[in-house]
CSV table of C-alpha atoms in Angstrom, one decimal:
chain,number,residue,atom,x,y,z
A,22,MET,CA,18.2,32.7,49.0
A,23,THR,CA,19.0,29.5,50.8
A,24,ARG,CA,22.6,28.5,50.8
A,25,ARG,CA,23.3,24.9,49.9
A,26,ALA,CA,26.3,23.0,51.1
A,27,ALA,CA,28.8,23.1,48.3
A,28,TRP,CA,29.5,19.4,48.8
A,29,LEU,CA,25.9,18.3,47.9
A,30,PRO,CA,26.3,18.0,44.1
A,31,ALA,CA,29.6,16.1,44.4
A,32,ALA,CA,28.0,13.7,47.0
A,33,GLY,CA,25.1,13.1,44.6
A,34,ALA,CA,27.5,12.3,41.8
A,35,MET,CA,29.3,9.8,44.0
A,36,LEU,CA,26.1,8.1,45.2
A,37,ALA,CA,24.9,7.8,41.5
A,38,GLY,CA,28.2,6.3,40.5
A,39,ALA,CA,28.1,3.8,43.4
A,40,GLY,CA,24.6,2.8,42.5
A,41,ILE,CA,25.6,2.1,38.9
A,42,LEU,CA,28.6,0.0,40.0
A,43,ALA,CA,26.4,-2.0,42.5
A,44,ALA,CA,23.9,-2.7,39.7
A,45,ALA,CA,26.5,-3.9,37.3
A,46,GLY,CA,28.0,-6.1,40.0
A,47,VAL,CA,24.6,-7.7,40.7
A,48,LEU,CA,24.1,-8.4,37.0
A,49,GLY,CA,27.6,-9.8,36.7
A,50,VAL,CA,27.1,-12.1,39.6
A,51,ALA,CA,23.8,-13.4,38.4
A,52,GLY,CA,25.3,-13.9,34.9
A,53,CYS,CA,22.0,-13.0,33.2
A,54,ALA,CA,23.5,-10.5,30.8
A,55,TRP,CA,26.4,-12.6,29.7
A,56,ALA,CA,25.4,-16.3,29.6
A,57,PRO,CA,23.8,-17.7,26.3
A,58,GLY,CA,20.0,-18.3,26.5
A,59,ALA,CA,18.4,-21.8,26.3
A,60,ALA,CA,16.9,-22.9,23.0
A,61,PHE,CA,13.1,-22.9,22.5
A,62,SER,CA,13.2,-26.6,21.4
A,63,GLU,CA,15.5,-29.6,20.6
A,64,ILE,CA,15.7,-32.8,18.7
A,65,ARG,CA,15.2,-35.6,21.3
A,66,GLY,CA,15.8,-38.6,19.0
A,67,GLY,CA,14.5,-40.5,16.0
A,68,THR,CA,14.7,-43.6,14.0
A,69,LEU,CA,15.8,-44.0,10.3
A,70,ALA,CA,14.9,-46.9,8.2
A,71,LEU,CA,16.7,-47.8,5.0
A,72,GLN,CA,15.2,-50.1,2.3
A,73,LEU,CA,15.7,-51.2,-1.2
A,74,PRO,CA,12.2,-52.1,-2.4
A,75,GLY,CA,11.8,-54.9,-4.9
A,76,PRO,CA,8.3,-54.2,-6.3
A,77,ALA,CA,6.4,-56.6,-8.5
A,78,GLY,CA,8.3,-57.4,-11.6
A,79,ARG,CA,11.7,-56.1,-10.5
A,80,MET,CA,13.0,-59.6,-9.3
A,81,ASP,CA,12.8,-62.8,-11.4
A,82,GLU,CA,12.0,-66.2,-10.1
A,83,ALA,CA,15.7,-66.9,-9.4
A,84,GLY,CA,15.8,-63.8,-7.1
A,85,ARG,CA,17.9,-61.8,-9.6
A,86,TRP,CA,17.4,-58.0,-10.0
A,87,LEU,CA,16.1,-57.0,-13.4
A,88,THR,CA,17.0,-53.8,-15.2
A,89,SER,CA,14.8,-51.8,-17.6
A,90,ASN,CA,17.2,-52.4,-20.5
A,91,GLY,CA,17.3,-56.2,-20.3
A,92,TYR,CA,19.9,-57.4,-17.8
A,93,ALA,CA,19.7,-59.5,-14.6
A,94,LEU,CA,21.9,-58.7,-11.5
A,95,ALA,CA,22.7,-60.7,-8.4
A,96,PHE,CA,24.2,-59.1,-5.3
A,97,GLU,CA,27.1,-60.7,-3.6
A,98,GLY,CA,26.9,-60.4,0.3
A,99,GLY,CA,23.2,-59.8,0.0
A,100,GLY,CA,22.7,-56.3,-1.0
A,101,LEU,CA,23.9,-52.6,-0.7
A,102,ARG,CA,26.1,-51.2,1.9
A,103,VAL,CA,25.9,-47.6,3.1
A,104,GLY,CA,28.1,-45.8,5.6
A,105,THR,CA,26.7,-43.0,7.8
A,106,VAL,CA,23.5,-41.2,6.9
A,107,SER,CA,23.0,-37.6,7.9
A,108,VAL,CA,19.9,-35.5,7.7
A,109,ALA,CA,20.6,-31.7,7.6
A,110,LEU,CA,17.8,-29.6,9.2
A,111,VAL,CA,17.7,-26.5,6.9
A,112,GLY,CA,16.0,-23.2,7.7
A,113,THR,CA,16.2,-19.5,8.5
A,114,ALA,CA,17.0,-18.0,11.9
A,115,GLY,CA,15.2,-15.2,13.6
A,116,ALA,CA,11.7,-14.0,14.1
A,117,GLY,CA,9.2,-12.9,11.4
A,118,THR,CA,10.0,-15.9,9.2
A,119,GLY,CA,6.9,-17.9,10.2
A,120,ALA,CA,5.3,-20.7,8.2
A,121,GLY,CA,2.7,-18.3,6.7
A,122,ALA,CA,5.3,-16.1,5.2
A,123,ALA,CA,5.6,-17.9,1.8
A,124,ARG,CA,2.1,-19.0,0.9
A,125,PHE,CA,1.7,-18.9,-2.9
A,126,ASP,CA,-1.4,-18.8,-5.1
A,127,PRO,CA,-1.7,-21.9,-7.5
A,128,SER,CA,-3.4,-19.6,-10.0
A,129,ARG,CA,-0.2,-17.5,-10.2
A,130,PRO,CA,2.6,-20.1,-10.3
A,131,PRO,CA,5.9,-18.8,-8.7
A,132,SER,CA,8.8,-18.1,-10.9
A,133,GLY,CA,10.4,-21.3,-12.3
A,134,TYR,CA,7.0,-23.0,-12.6
A,135,THR,CA,4.4,-22.9,-15.4
A,136,LEU,CA,1.2,-24.5,-14.2
A,137,CYS,CA,-0.1,-25.5,-10.8
A,138,HIS,CA,-3.1,-28.0,-10.5
A,139,ALA,CA,-4.2,-31.1,-8.7
A,140,GLY,CA,-1.8,-30.5,-5.8
A,141,HIS,CA,1.4,-30.1,-7.9
A,142,CYS,CA,3.2,-27.5,-10.0
A,143,HIS,CA,5.0,-28.1,-13.2
A,144,ARG,CA,8.6,-26.9,-13.0
A,145,THR,CA,10.2,-25.5,-16.3
A,146,ASP,CA,12.4,-28.7,-16.5
A,147,GLY,CA,9.3,-30.9,-16.6
A,148,ALA,CA,9.4,-32.1,-13.0
A,149,LEU,CA,6.1,-32.2,-11.0
A,150,VAL,CA,6.6,-30.6,-7.6
A,151,PRO,CA,4.0,-30.9,-4.8
A,152,TYR,CA,2.6,-27.7,-3.3
A,153,SER,CA,4.2,-28.2,0.0
A,154,GLU,CA,7.6,-28.5,-1.6
A,155,VAL,CA,7.1,-25.4,-3.6
A,156,GLU,CA,6.2,-23.5,-0.4
A,157,ALA,CA,9.3,-24.8,1.4
A,158,GLU,CA,11.5,-23.9,-1.5
A,159,LEU,CA,10.1,-20.3,-1.4
A,160,ILE,CA,11.1,-20.2,2.4
A,161,ARG,CA,14.5,-21.7,1.7
A,162,GLY,CA,15.1,-19.2,-1.0
A,163,THR,CA,14.1,-16.1,0.9
A,164,GLY,CA,17.1,-13.8,0.6
A,165,GLY,CA,19.4,-16.8,0.5
A,166,ALA,CA,19.3,-16.9,4.3
A,167,ALA,CA,18.7,-20.6,4.6
A,168,THR,CA,21.4,-22.5,6.6
A,169,THR,CA,21.9,-25.8,8.2
A,170,ILE,CA,20.6,-25.6,11.7
A,171,ALA,CA,21.9,-29.1,12.7
A,172,ASP,CA,23.1,-32.3,11.1
A,173,LEU,CA,21.4,-35.4,12.5
A,174,VAL,CA,23.6,-38.5,12.0
A,175,TRP,CA,22.7,-42.2,11.9
A,176,ASP,CA,25.4,-44.9,11.8
A,177,PHE,CA,24.6,-47.7,9.3
A,178,ARG,CA,28.3,-48.9,8.9
A,179,GLY,CA,28.4,-52.7,8.6
A,180,VAL,CA,24.7,-52.9,7.6
A,181,THR,CA,23.7,-54.6,4.4
A,182,ILE,CA,20.4,-53.6,2.8
A,183,SER,CA,18.9,-56.6,0.9
A,184,PRO,CA,16.3,-56.1,-1.9
A,185,GLY,CA,12.9,-56.1,-0.2
A,186,ALA,CA,14.2,-55.8,3.4
A,187,LYS,CA,14.3,-52.8,5.7
A,188,GLU,CA,17.1,-51.9,8.2
A,189,THR,CA,16.4,-49.4,11.1
A,190,ARG,CA,18.7,-47.5,13.4
A,191,PRO,CA,18.1,-44.9,16.2
A,192,LEU,CA,19.6,-41.4,16.0
A,193,GLY,CA,23.3,-41.4,16.8
A,194,ARG,CA,24.2,-37.8,17.4
A,195,CYS,CA,23.6,-34.2,16.3
A,196,ASP,CA,26.2,-31.8,15.0
A,197,PRO,CA,26.9,-29.3,16.5
A,198,ASP,CA,24.1,-30.2,19.0
A,199,CYS,CA,20.4,-31.0,19.0
A,200,LEU,CA,19.2,-27.6,20.1
A,201,LEU,CA,16.8,-25.6,17.9
A,202,GLY,CA,17.0,-21.8,18.2
A,203,ARG,CA,14.3,-19.3,17.2
A,204,GLY,CA,13.5,-19.5,13.4
A,205,THR,CA,11.7,-21.6,10.8
A,206,ILE,CA,12.7,-25.1,9.8
A,207,ALA,CA,12.1,-25.4,6.0
A,208,GLY,CA,13.5,-28.8,5.2
A,209,ALA,CA,15.4,-31.9,6.1
A,210,ASP,CA,17.9,-33.1,3.5
A,211,LEU,CA,19.3,-36.6,3.6
A,212,ARG,CA,22.8,-37.5,2.5
A,213,LEU,CA,24.2,-41.0,2.2
A,214,ALA,CA,28.0,-41.2,2.8
A,215,SER,CA,28.4,-43.9,0.2
A,216,VAL,CA,26.5,-46.7,-1.6
A,217,ALA,CA,28.6,-49.9,-2.2
A,218,ALA,CA,28.0,-53.3,-3.6
A,219,THR,CA,29.4,-56.2,-5.6
A,220,GLY,CA,27.7,-58.7,-7.8
A,221,THR,CA,27.3,-60.4,-11.1
A,222,VAL,CA,25.4,-59.5,-14.3
A,223,GLU,CA,24.1,-61.3,-17.4
A,224,ALA,CA,21.8,-60.6,-20.2
A,225,SER,CA,18.1,-61.4,-19.9
A,226,PRO,CA,16.3,-63.5,-22.5
A,227,GLY,CA,15.9,-61.4,-25.7
A,228,THR,CA,19.1,-59.3,-25.0
A,229,PRO,CA,22.3,-60.2,-26.8
A,230,PRO,CA,24.7,-62.0,-24.3
A,231,LEU,CA,27.6,-60.1,-22.7
A,232,PRO,CA,31.2,-61.0,-23.8
A,233,GLY,CA,32.0,-63.8,-21.3
A,234,GLY,CA,28.3,-64.5,-20.5
A,235,LYS,CA,28.0,-63.8,-16.7
A,236,ARG,CA,30.4,-61.0,-15.5
A,237,THR,CA,31.3,-59.6,-12.1
A,238,TRP,CA,30.9,-56.0,-11.2
A,239,THR,CA,31.7,-53.6,-8.3
A,240,LEU,CA,30.2,-50.3,-7.2
A,241,ALA,CA,31.2,-47.5,-4.9
A,242,LEU,CA,29.2,-44.3,-5.1
A,243,THR,CA,30.2,-41.3,-3.1
A,244,GLY,CA,29.3,-37.6,-3.4
A,245,LEU,CA,25.7,-38.3,-4.1
A,246,ASP,CA,23.5,-35.2,-4.1
A,247,ALA,CA,21.3,-34.8,-1.0
A,248,LEU,CA,17.7,-35.9,-1.2
A,249,LYS,CA,15.6,-32.9,-0.2
A,250,GLY,CA,12.8,-33.2,2.3
A,251,THR,CA,10.0,-30.8,2.9
A,252,VAL,CA,8.8,-29.6,6.3
A,253,VAL,CA,7.7,-26.2,7.6
A,254,ARG,CA,8.0,-25.7,11.3
A,255,SER,CA,8.2,-22.5,13.3
A,256,VAL,CA,10.5,-22.5,16.3
A,257,ASP,CA,9.5,-19.9,18.9
A,258,ARG,CA,8.3,-19.6,22.4
A,259,ASP,CA,5.1,-21.6,21.4
A,260,ALA,CA,7.1,-24.5,19.9
A,261,PRO,CA,6.9,-28.0,21.5
A,262,ALA,CA,9.7,-28.7,24.0
A,263,SER,CA,11.2,-31.3,21.6
A,264,PHE,CA,10.8,-33.1,18.3
A,265,SER,CA,11.6,-36.5,17.1
A,266,LEU,CA,12.6,-37.1,13.5
A,267,ASP,CA,11.5,-40.5,12.1
A,268,GLY,CA,11.8,-41.4,8.5
A,269,THR,CA,12.4,-43.9,5.8
A,270,LEU,CA,14.7,-43.8,2.8
A,271,ALA,CA,13.5,-46.1,0.0
A,272,ILE,CA,16.4,-46.3,-2.4
A,273,SER,CA,15.0,-46.3,-5.9
A,274,ASP,CA,14.4,-49.7,-7.5
A,275,LYS,CA,15.5,-47.9,-10.8
A,276,LEU,CA,19.0,-47.6,-9.4
A,277,PHE,CA,20.6,-50.0,-11.9
A,278,ASP,CA,18.4,-49.0,-14.9
A,279,GLY,CA,20.0,-47.7,-18.1
A,280,LEU,CA,23.5,-48.9,-17.6
A,281,ASP,CA,25.2,-49.8,-20.9
A,282,TRP,CA,26.5,-53.2,-19.7
A,283,ALA,CA,27.5,-54.2,-23.3
A,284,ALA,CA,29.9,-51.3,-23.4
A,285,LEU,CA,31.0,-51.7,-19.8
A,286,ALA,CA,31.8,-55.4,-20.4
A,287,SER,CA,34.0,-54.8,-23.4
A,288,GLY,CA,37.1,-55.0,-21.2
A,289,ALA,CA,38.3,-58.0,-19.3
A,290,GLY,CA,37.9,-58.8,-15.6
A,291,THR,CA,35.5,-57.3,-13.0
A,292,ILE,CA,33.5,-54.3,-14.3
A,293,ASP,CA,34.3,-51.3,-12.1
A,294,LEU,CA,31.2,-49.0,-12.3
A,295,ARG,CA,33.2,-46.3,-10.5
A,296,ALA,CA,35.6,-46.1,-13.4
A,297,SER,CA,33.1,-45.2,-16.1
A,298,PRO,CA,31.9,-41.5,-15.9
A,299,GLY,CA,28.8,-42.4,-17.9
A,300,ALA,CA,27.9,-45.2,-15.4
A,301,ALA,CA,28.6,-43.0,-12.4
A,302,SER,CA,26.3,-40.2,-13.7
A,303,THR,CA,23.5,-42.7,-14.6
A,304,LEU,CA,23.7,-44.2,-11.1
A,305,ALA,CA,23.6,-40.8,-9.5
A,306,ALA,CA,20.6,-39.7,-11.6
A,307,ASN,CA,18.8,-42.9,-10.8
A,308,TYR,CA,19.6,-42.6,-7.0
A,309,ALA,CA,18.0,-39.1,-7.1
A,310,LYS,CA,14.7,-40.9,-7.8
A,311,SER,CA,14.8,-42.4,-4.3
A,312,ASN,CA,12.0,-41.6,-1.9
A,313,TRP,CA,12.9,-39.9,1.4
A,314,SER,CA,9.9,-39.4,3.6
A,315,PHE,CA,9.8,-38.5,7.3
A,316,GLU,CA,7.9,-36.8,10.2
A,317,LEU,CA,9.1,-34.2,12.6
A,318,LYS,CA,6.8,-35.0,15.5
A,319,PRO,CA,6.5,-33.2,18.9
B,18,MET,CA,-63.3,-5.1,42.2
B,19,HIS,CA,-62.2,-6.1,38.7
B,20,TYR,CA,-63.2,-4.0,35.8
B,21,LYS,CA,-63.4,-5.7,32.5
B,22,THR,CA,-62.2,-3.8,29.5
B,23,ALA,CA,-65.1,-3.4,27.1
B,24,GLU,CA,-64.8,-5.7,24.1
B,25,PRO,CA,-64.5,-3.9,20.8
B,26,ALA,CA,-67.6,-3.6,18.9
B,27,GLU,CA,-68.2,-6.7,16.8
B,28,PRO,CA,-68.3,-5.1,13.3
B,29,ALA,CA,-65.0,-3.2,13.7
B,30,ARG,CA,-63.3,-6.4,15.0
B,31,THR,CA,-64.5,-8.3,12.0
B,32,ALA,CA,-63.3,-5.7,9.6
B,33,ARG,CA,-59.8,-5.6,11.2
B,34,THR,CA,-59.5,-9.3,11.1
B,35,ALA,CA,-60.7,-9.4,7.5
B,36,ALA,CA,-58.2,-6.7,6.5
B,37,THR,CA,-55.4,-8.6,8.2
B,38,SER,CA,-56.3,-11.8,6.5
B,39,VAL,CA,-56.4,-10.2,3.1
B,40,ALA,CA,-53.1,-8.5,3.7
B,41,GLY,CA,-51.6,-11.7,4.8
B,42,ALA,CA,-52.9,-13.7,1.9
B,43,PHE,CA,-51.7,-10.9,-0.5
B,44,SER,CA,-48.2,-10.9,1.0
B,45,ALA,CA,-48.0,-14.7,0.8
B,46,ALA,CA,-49.0,-14.6,-2.8
B,47,LEU,CA,-46.3,-12.0,-3.5
B,48,VAL,CA,-43.7,-14.1,-1.8
B,49,LEU,CA,-44.7,-17.3,-3.7
B,50,ALA,CA,-44.8,-15.4,-7.0
B,51,SER,CA,-41.4,-13.9,-6.5
B,52,CYS,CA,-39.9,-17.3,-5.3
B,53,ALA,CA,-41.3,-18.9,-8.4
B,54,MET,CA,-39.9,-16.2,-10.7
B,55,LEU,CA,-36.5,-16.5,-9.0
B,56,GLY,CA,-36.5,-20.2,-9.3
B,57,TYR,CA,-36.2,-21.0,-5.6
B,58,PRO,CA,-38.4,-23.6,-4.0
B,59,ALA,CA,-41.4,-22.0,-2.3
B,60,PRO,CA,-40.9,-21.6,1.5
B,61,GLY,CA,-41.9,-24.7,3.2
B,62,ALA,CA,-41.4,-26.8,0.0
B,63,SER,CA,-39.0,-29.8,0.2
B,64,PRO,CA,-35.5,-29.3,-1.4
B,65,SER,CA,-35.3,-30.0,-5.2
B,66,PRO,CA,-34.2,-33.6,-5.8
B,67,THR,CA,-32.0,-32.5,-8.8
B,68,ALA,CA,-29.8,-30.0,-6.9
B,69,PRO,CA,-26.2,-30.0,-8.5
B,70,ALA,CA,-23.1,-31.4,-6.6
B,71,VAL,CA,-21.2,-28.8,-4.7
B,72,THR,CA,-17.6,-29.9,-5.8
B,73,PRO,CA,-16.8,-31.4,-9.2
B,74,THR,CA,-15.0,-34.7,-9.0
B,75,PRO,CA,-11.4,-34.5,-10.4
B,76,ASP,CA,-10.9,-35.8,-13.9
B,77,PRO,CA,-7.7,-37.8,-14.2
B,78,GLN,CA,-8.0,-38.1,-18.0
B,79,ALA,CA,-8.2,-34.3,-18.3
B,80,ALA,CA,-5.1,-33.8,-16.0
B,81,LEU,CA,-3.2,-36.5,-18.0
B,82,GLU,CA,-4.0,-34.8,-21.3
B,83,GLU,CA,-2.9,-31.4,-19.9
B,84,ASP,CA,0.4,-32.9,-18.7
B,85,VAL,CA,1.1,-34.7,-22.0
B,86,CYS,CA,0.3,-31.5,-23.9
B,87,GLY,CA,2.8,-29.8,-21.6
B,88,ASP,CA,5.4,-32.4,-22.4
B,89,LEU,CA,4.7,-32.1,-26.2
B,90,GLY,CA,5.4,-28.4,-25.9
B,91,GLY,CA,8.3,-28.7,-23.4
B,92,SER,CA,12.0,-28.3,-23.6
B,93,LYS,CA,13.0,-32.0,-23.2
B,94,VAL,CA,13.1,-33.2,-26.8
B,95,ALA,CA,14.7,-36.4,-28.2
B,96,THR,CA,15.1,-37.2,-32.0
B,97,LEU,CA,14.9,-40.8,-33.1
B,98,THR,CA,14.7,-42.7,-36.4
B,99,ALA,CA,12.8,-45.9,-36.2
B,100,ALA,CA,14.8,-49.0,-37.3
B,101,ALA,CA,14.1,-51.7,-39.8
B,102,ALA,CA,14.7,-54.4,-37.2
B,103,THR,CA,14.5,-54.6,-33.3
B,104,ASP,CA,18.2,-55.2,-32.8
B,105,SER,CA,19.0,-51.6,-33.8
B,106,ALA,CA,15.9,-50.0,-32.5
B,107,PRO,CA,16.5,-46.7,-30.7
B,108,ALA,CA,15.1,-46.3,-27.2
B,109,LEU,CA,12.2,-43.8,-26.5
B,110,GLN,CA,12.9,-41.4,-23.7
B,111,GLY,CA,10.5,-41.2,-20.8
B,112,GLU,CA,10.2,-38.6,-18.1
B,113,HIS,CA,8.2,-35.9,-19.9
B,114,THR,CA,10.2,-36.0,-23.1
B,115,ARG,CA,8.8,-35.3,-26.6
B,116,ASN,CA,10.2,-38.0,-28.9
B,117,ASN,CA,10.3,-36.7,-32.5
B,118,VAL,CA,10.3,-39.9,-34.6
B,119,THR,CA,11.1,-40.4,-38.2
B,120,LEU,CA,9.7,-43.4,-40.0
B,121,PRO,CA,11.9,-44.9,-42.7
B,122,ALA,CA,10.6,-46.3,-46.0
B,123,SER,CA,9.3,-49.9,-45.8
B,124,ALA,CA,7.9,-51.6,-48.9
B,125,SER,CA,5.7,-49.0,-50.4
B,126,ALA,CA,4.9,-47.2,-47.2
B,127,ARG,CA,6.7,-46.2,-43.9
B,128,ALA,CA,7.3,-48.3,-40.9
B,129,GLY,CA,9.9,-49.1,-38.2
B,130,PHE,CA,10.8,-50.3,-34.7
B,131,LEU,CA,11.4,-48.4,-31.5
B,132,LYS,CA,12.5,-49.7,-28.1
B,133,LEU,CA,10.8,-49.0,-24.8
B,134,GLU,CA,12.7,-49.7,-21.7
B,135,SER,CA,10.1,-50.2,-19.0
B,136,THR,CA,11.3,-49.2,-15.5
B,137,GLU,CA,8.2,-50.4,-13.7
B,138,GLN,CA,5.7,-53.3,-14.0
B,139,GLY,CA,2.3,-51.7,-14.6
B,140,GLU,CA,0.1,-49.6,-16.9
B,141,TRP,CA,1.9,-47.5,-19.5
B,142,GLY,CA,0.5,-44.9,-21.8
B,143,LEU,CA,1.8,-44.2,-25.3
B,144,PHE,CA,0.7,-40.8,-26.7
B,145,LEU,CA,1.1,-40.1,-30.4
B,146,THR,CA,0.6,-37.0,-32.6
B,147,LYS,CA,-0.5,-39.2,-35.6
B,148,ASN,CA,-2.8,-42.2,-35.3
B,149,VAL,CA,-0.5,-44.7,-37.0
B,150,PRO,CA,-0.8,-48.5,-36.3
B,151,VAL,CA,1.1,-49.7,-33.2
B,152,LYS,CA,2.0,-53.2,-32.1
B,153,ILE,CA,3.9,-54.0,-28.9
B,154,THR,CA,6.1,-57.0,-28.2
B,155,ASP,CA,8.4,-57.9,-25.2
B,156,ALA,CA,12.1,-58.6,-25.6
B,157,THR,CA,11.5,-62.2,-26.7
B,158,GLY,CA,9.1,-61.2,-29.4
B,159,LYS,CA,5.9,-62.2,-27.6
B,160,ALA,CA,3.0,-59.9,-28.3
B,161,VAL,CA,1.8,-57.5,-25.6
B,162,ALA,CA,-1.9,-56.6,-25.7
B,163,ILE,CA,-3.0,-53.0,-26.0
B,164,SER,CA,-5.8,-52.8,-23.4
B,165,GLY,CA,-7.2,-49.5,-24.5
B,166,THR,CA,-7.1,-46.9,-27.3
B,167,ARG,CA,-8.5,-43.3,-27.4
B,168,THR,CA,-8.5,-41.0,-30.4
B,169,THR,CA,-10.5,-38.0,-29.2
B,170,PHE,CA,-9.1,-35.5,-26.6
B,171,ALA,CA,-10.7,-32.5,-24.9
B,172,LYS,CA,-7.5,-30.9,-23.6
B,173,CYS,CA,-4.8,-31.4,-26.2
B,174,GLN,CA,-5.2,-30.5,-29.9
B,175,GLU,CA,-1.9,-32.1,-30.9
B,176,LEU,CA,-2.7,-35.6,-29.5
B,177,LYS,CA,-4.2,-38.0,-32.0
B,178,ALA,CA,-4.0,-41.4,-30.2
B,179,GLN,CA,-3.5,-42.7,-26.7
B,180,HIS,CA,-2.7,-46.5,-26.2
B,181,THR,CA,-2.6,-48.2,-22.9
B,182,ALA,CA,-0.8,-51.5,-22.1
B,183,THR,CA,0.5,-53.3,-19.1
B,184,LEU,CA,4.2,-53.8,-19.3
B,185,LYS,CA,6.7,-55.8,-17.2
B,186,VAL,CA,10.1,-54.4,-16.2
B,187,GLY,CA,12.5,-54.6,-19.1
B,188,VAL,CA,12.8,-54.2,-22.9
B,189,HIS,CA,9.8,-53.9,-25.2
B,190,TYR,CA,9.5,-53.0,-28.9
B,191,LEU,CA,7.0,-50.8,-30.6
B,192,GLU,CA,6.3,-51.6,-34.3
B,193,LEU,CA,4.9,-48.5,-36.0
B,194,GLY,CA,3.1,-48.6,-39.3
B,195,PRO,CA,2.7,-49.4,-42.1
B,196,THR,CA,1.6,-45.8,-42.7
B,197,SER,CA,1.9,-43.0,-45.2
B,198,GLU,CA,3.1,-40.7,-42.4
B,199,SER,CA,6.8,-40.0,-42.4
B,200,ASP,CA,7.1,-38.5,-38.9
B,201,LEU,CA,5.3,-38.1,-35.6
B,202,ALA,CA,5.9,-37.3,-31.9
B,203,ILE,CA,5.5,-39.7,-29.0
B,204,VAL,CA,5.3,-39.2,-25.3
B,205,VAL,CA,5.6,-42.2,-23.0
B,206,GLU,CA,4.2,-42.2,-19.5
B,207,GLY,CA,4.3,-45.1,-17.2
B,208,GLY,CA,4.5,-46.6,-13.6
B,209,GLU,CA,4.1,-44.2,-10.7
B,210,GLU,CA,4.4,-40.9,-12.6
B,211,GLU,CA,1.8,-38.5,-11.3
B,212,HIS,CA,-0.6,-36.5,-13.4
């Protein structure tokens, strides 16, 4: 039997250990194992337009804004003021959550819907929801995992939106940053920080006059619900290098409909729409009819 | 030197040709007969000029009736009593609401006024479960013409009348009756609402 040197096993162990240490040192120096990876894509910019459409019949010959319940408003300072506008990109993180994951069959409406036809589904509360929105909702609702990937912020402070006009601004910033990690974008929800305006109101022909005839009013809406936007995009190694988000918020021309001006005008002085809970909830419900449309383009 | 293959004897060749011809004719006849029985055009014939369209065109009236029927059976319900005069007329609810309306006594029949607050200039539809007389006026009392009326429906048993009118933004009044009916349901659809 050949005798081996007793020191061979010990030397082997020492060499193996040295090798491991060297490898760890190389990795540590290169930083591969410890630094965060780059994102698959990012938001490179975008433009947001705000408008208050005045469709046919909504303005009278004197340029006053007509309401559905028989009153005519005039805006002081030209129109509505909003502060900052933020769009939250909502989605799920991780692989295996691709756009095909939540296809539904219109002949079997998903839970919460009764009938699907002609490109829309009837929700149990009576609303008509387009197919694309139903699908995005299914993705958002998957296991409650939908989160805000980034908030995109546009600064509209100091801007007045006049009826019929459009105001546009470029993207200001992203919070926390504009990077998009692996996952699926399922929506882009728009929030206005506030809607403010002042003006006058009087009864239209056929409506009983308000106490005092023409009265002044003031409005400051905050805490408005987000307007949900639908988009489905996979972010993975095949995603475009960057996206631009360009969109338009058309504030509903029904914003001032249904306010009980006769009751609101029963006190003296300027009518503060903020002070009446009924007025505030009517305004918020009317604002929710606004149209938010956008494109997320490579 | 080229050798020529001997030609087959004339009678055999004729018989084979004849047999082939008969077989061919018989097969052709079979094909034509089966095509005729199955209703297909014979091979080589031009396509039938009365071939049906591949996709049916969408029917907006059918979709509208289905949607209104859904509203009539839906959970959004308002209860109103029509008023004797416009100044106390209650407002019909839009947005897919079933309005259950009671008509008060008026002379020897039943009649009353309802208010319609139009949120959009354009074509509006009034859908009734009883075919009672309807007149529309604007806030100043001026008559608004009803441009169309329908009383038969393929997709909704409960519907008895559909009236269409172009309304401006603002207050309008519906005068219902005189009629012997004491109650009915109304759905209002207008402006950009999809069907």
